[in-house]
Amino acid sequence: IAIESGAAETLLITTSFISRRKQEDSFGEINHLMQQAESTSAKVVIVNSNNDAGRHLDGLSGIAAILRYRLN
């Protein structure tokens, strides 16, 4: 919802999340989401799962967004 509405400033995705999606043959959905984010001028940041930040994000699902404004 945040991506579609343009509320996301930054989309964060871990390398492990991307790998899992590729293995499950559902990377197309993530690729579409990344393209949608870029089309609303959001930054797409791929976080290495081998560092602390990546491990923390993987613990929260592997994908997150930093918002420009609060959603109701």
XYZ file of N, CA and C in Angstrom:
216
model
N 0.836 -1.196 0.000
C 0.000 0.000 0.000
C 0.875 1.252 0.000
N 1.939 1.249 0.806
C 2.812 2.421 0.891
C 3.471 2.712 -0.452
N 3.870 1.672 -1.163
C 4.507 1.864 -2.465
C 3.487 2.390 -3.470
N 2.339 1.749 -3.530
C 1.303 2.128 -4.494
C 0.820 3.555 -4.305
N 0.750 4.014 -3.063
C 0.246 5.363 -2.799
C 1.321 6.435 -2.897
N 2.578 6.025 -3.063
C 3.665 6.992 -3.143
C 4.170 7.437 -1.788
N 3.719 6.787 -0.718
C 4.124 7.173 0.632
C 5.522 6.687 0.999
N 6.042 5.719 0.270
C 7.361 5.172 0.600
C 8.463 6.058 0.042
N 9.382 6.417 0.914
C 10.558 7.180 0.490
C 11.676 6.226 0.081
N 11.811 5.121 0.829
C 12.851 4.138 0.568
C 12.282 2.737 0.777
N 12.577 1.852 -0.154
C 12.211 0.446 -0.036
C 13.486 -0.325 0.277
N 13.474 -1.061 1.383
C 14.629 -1.850 1.809
C 14.325 -3.326 1.605
N 15.223 -4.029 0.926
C 15.031 -5.454 0.655
C 16.367 -6.155 0.881
N 16.345 -7.270 1.574
C 17.597 -7.993 1.821
C 17.913 -8.957 0.677
N 19.200 -9.281 0.582
C 19.640 -10.228 -0.434
C 19.028 -11.607 -0.190
N 18.841 -11.987 1.065
C 18.221 -13.279 1.377
C 16.764 -13.311 0.926
N 16.051 -12.206 1.124
C 14.656 -12.125 0.700
C 14.561 -12.311 -0.809
N 15.445 -11.636 -1.538
C 15.457 -11.759 -2.996
C 15.776 -13.196 -3.401
N 16.757 -13.811 -2.763
C 17.128 -15.192 -3.078
C 15.975 -16.158 -2.831
N 15.291 -15.974 -1.693
C 14.145 -16.840 -1.391
C 13.064 -16.704 -2.452
N 12.783 -15.484 -2.848
C 11.748 -15.255 -3.858
C 12.132 -15.871 -5.200
N 13.414 -15.801 -5.551
C 13.859 -16.420 -6.800
C 13.688 -17.931 -6.739
N 14.007 -18.531 -5.601
C 13.861 -19.974 -5.435
C 12.396 -20.398 -5.497
N 11.510 -19.535 -5.026
C 10.069 -19.823 -5.020
C 9.392 -19.418 -6.331
N 10.170 -18.968 -7.292
C 9.639 -18.477 -8.571
C 8.636 -17.346 -8.397
N 8.855 -16.498 -7.397
C 7.957 -15.348 -7.192
C 8.736 -14.034 -7.199
N 9.907 -14.044 -7.851
C 10.701 -12.825 -7.923
C 10.003 -11.753 -8.762
N 9.182 -12.160 -9.708
C 8.484 -11.197 -10.558
C 7.672 -10.197 -9.750
N 7.045 -10.663 -8.673
C 6.265 -9.774 -7.811
C 7.160 -8.728 -7.155
N 8.326 -9.170 -6.680
C 9.266 -8.254 -6.024
C 9.843 -7.280 -7.041
N 10.162 -7.776 -8.220
C 10.684 -6.912 -9.272
C 9.661 -5.831 -9.623
N 8.398 -6.226 -9.723
C 7.330 -5.263 -10.005
C 7.235 -4.215 -8.886
N 7.342 -4.668 -7.649
C 7.291 -3.768 -6.504
C 8.448 -2.764 -6.544
N 9.645 -3.247 -6.879
C 10.807 -2.355 -6.974
C 10.623 -1.335 -8.093
N 10.091 -1.772 -9.223
C 9.836 -0.849 -10.335
C 8.777 0.178 -9.964
N 7.753 -0.269 -9.247
C 6.703 0.637 -8.787
C 7.287 1.689 -7.842
N 8.167 1.252 -6.941
C 8.806 2.177 -6.004
C 9.611 3.226 -6.761
N 10.392 2.788 -7.718
C 11.192 3.731 -8.496
C 10.329 4.701 -9.286
N 9.180 4.240 -9.751
C 8.304 5.122 -10.530
C 7.680 6.220 -9.669
N 7.682 6.033 -8.341
C 7.173 7.071 -7.434
C 8.329 7.831 -6.770
N 9.518 7.708 -7.362
C 10.734 8.383 -6.890
C 11.236 7.866 -5.542
N 10.834 6.667 -5.176
C 11.374 6.054 -3.955
C 12.709 5.409 -4.299
N 13.619 5.414 -3.338
C 14.893 4.724 -3.512
C 14.680 3.254 -3.186
N 15.350 2.393 -3.926
C 15.340 0.966 -3.631
C 16.733 0.607 -3.139
N 16.811 0.111 -1.915
C 18.091 -0.244 -1.317
C 18.102 -1.738 -1.045
N 19.081 -2.412 -1.617
C 19.254 -3.837 -1.365
C 20.306 -3.971 -0.276
N 19.909 -4.594 0.834
C 20.743 -4.702 2.029
C 21.346 -6.101 2.080
N 22.657 -6.171 2.240
C 23.355 -7.445 2.319
C 22.957 -8.184 3.591
N 22.480 -9.397 3.449
C 22.032 -10.194 4.599
C 23.191 -10.679 5.467
N 24.412 -10.501 5.007
C 25.578 -10.957 5.774
C 26.068 -9.930 6.790
N 25.475 -8.739 6.818
C 25.898 -7.759 7.829
C 24.790 -7.583 8.867
N 25.091 -6.835 9.918
C 24.131 -6.674 11.019
C 22.794 -6.110 10.569
N 22.838 -5.066 9.749
C 21.585 -4.446 9.299
C 20.744 -5.445 8.510
N 21.386 -6.216 7.658
C 20.674 -7.209 6.865
C 20.075 -8.305 7.724
N 20.810 -8.754 8.727
C 20.288 -9.786 9.628
C 19.083 -9.269 10.416
N 19.162 -8.020 10.849
C 18.023 -7.430 11.576
C 16.796 -7.330 10.671
N 17.003 -6.866 9.449
C 15.883 -6.742 8.518
C 15.326 -8.114 8.150
N 16.193 -9.104 7.991
C 15.717 -10.470 7.731
C 14.849 -10.964 8.886
N 15.191 -10.565 10.094
C 14.398 -10.944 11.261
C 13.015 -10.312 11.264
N 12.854 -9.249 10.480
C 11.562 -8.553 10.386
C 10.836 -8.865 9.077
N 11.281 -9.849 8.357
C 10.667 -10.352 7.122
C 11.558 -10.176 5.897
N 12.524 -9.289 5.937
C 13.409 -9.105 4.795
C 13.029 -7.954 3.890
N 11.901 -7.305 4.174
C 11.461 -6.183 3.348
C 10.789 -5.144 4.247
N 11.071 -3.868 3.974
C 10.486 -2.783 4.766
C 10.519 -1.498 3.934
N 9.780 -0.521 4.399
C 9.768 0.781 3.730
C 9.915 1.881 4.761
N 10.658 2.891 4.392
C 10.735 4.124 5.168
C 9.751 5.079 4.492
N 8.833 5.610 5.273
C 7.744 6.402 4.716
C 8.060 7.890 4.646
N 7.495 8.542 3.641
C 7.583 9.996 3.512
C 6.608 10.672 4.483
N 5.477 10.035 4.670
C 4.437 10.550 5.548
C 3.667 9.370 6.126
N 2.964 9.631 7.170
C 2.221 8.593 7.896
C 0.974 8.174 7.116
N 0.737 6.878 7.088
C -0.475 6.343 6.477
C -1.516 6.087 7.550
N -2.769 6.292 7.227
C -3.859 6.019 8.182
C -4.310 4.590 8.109
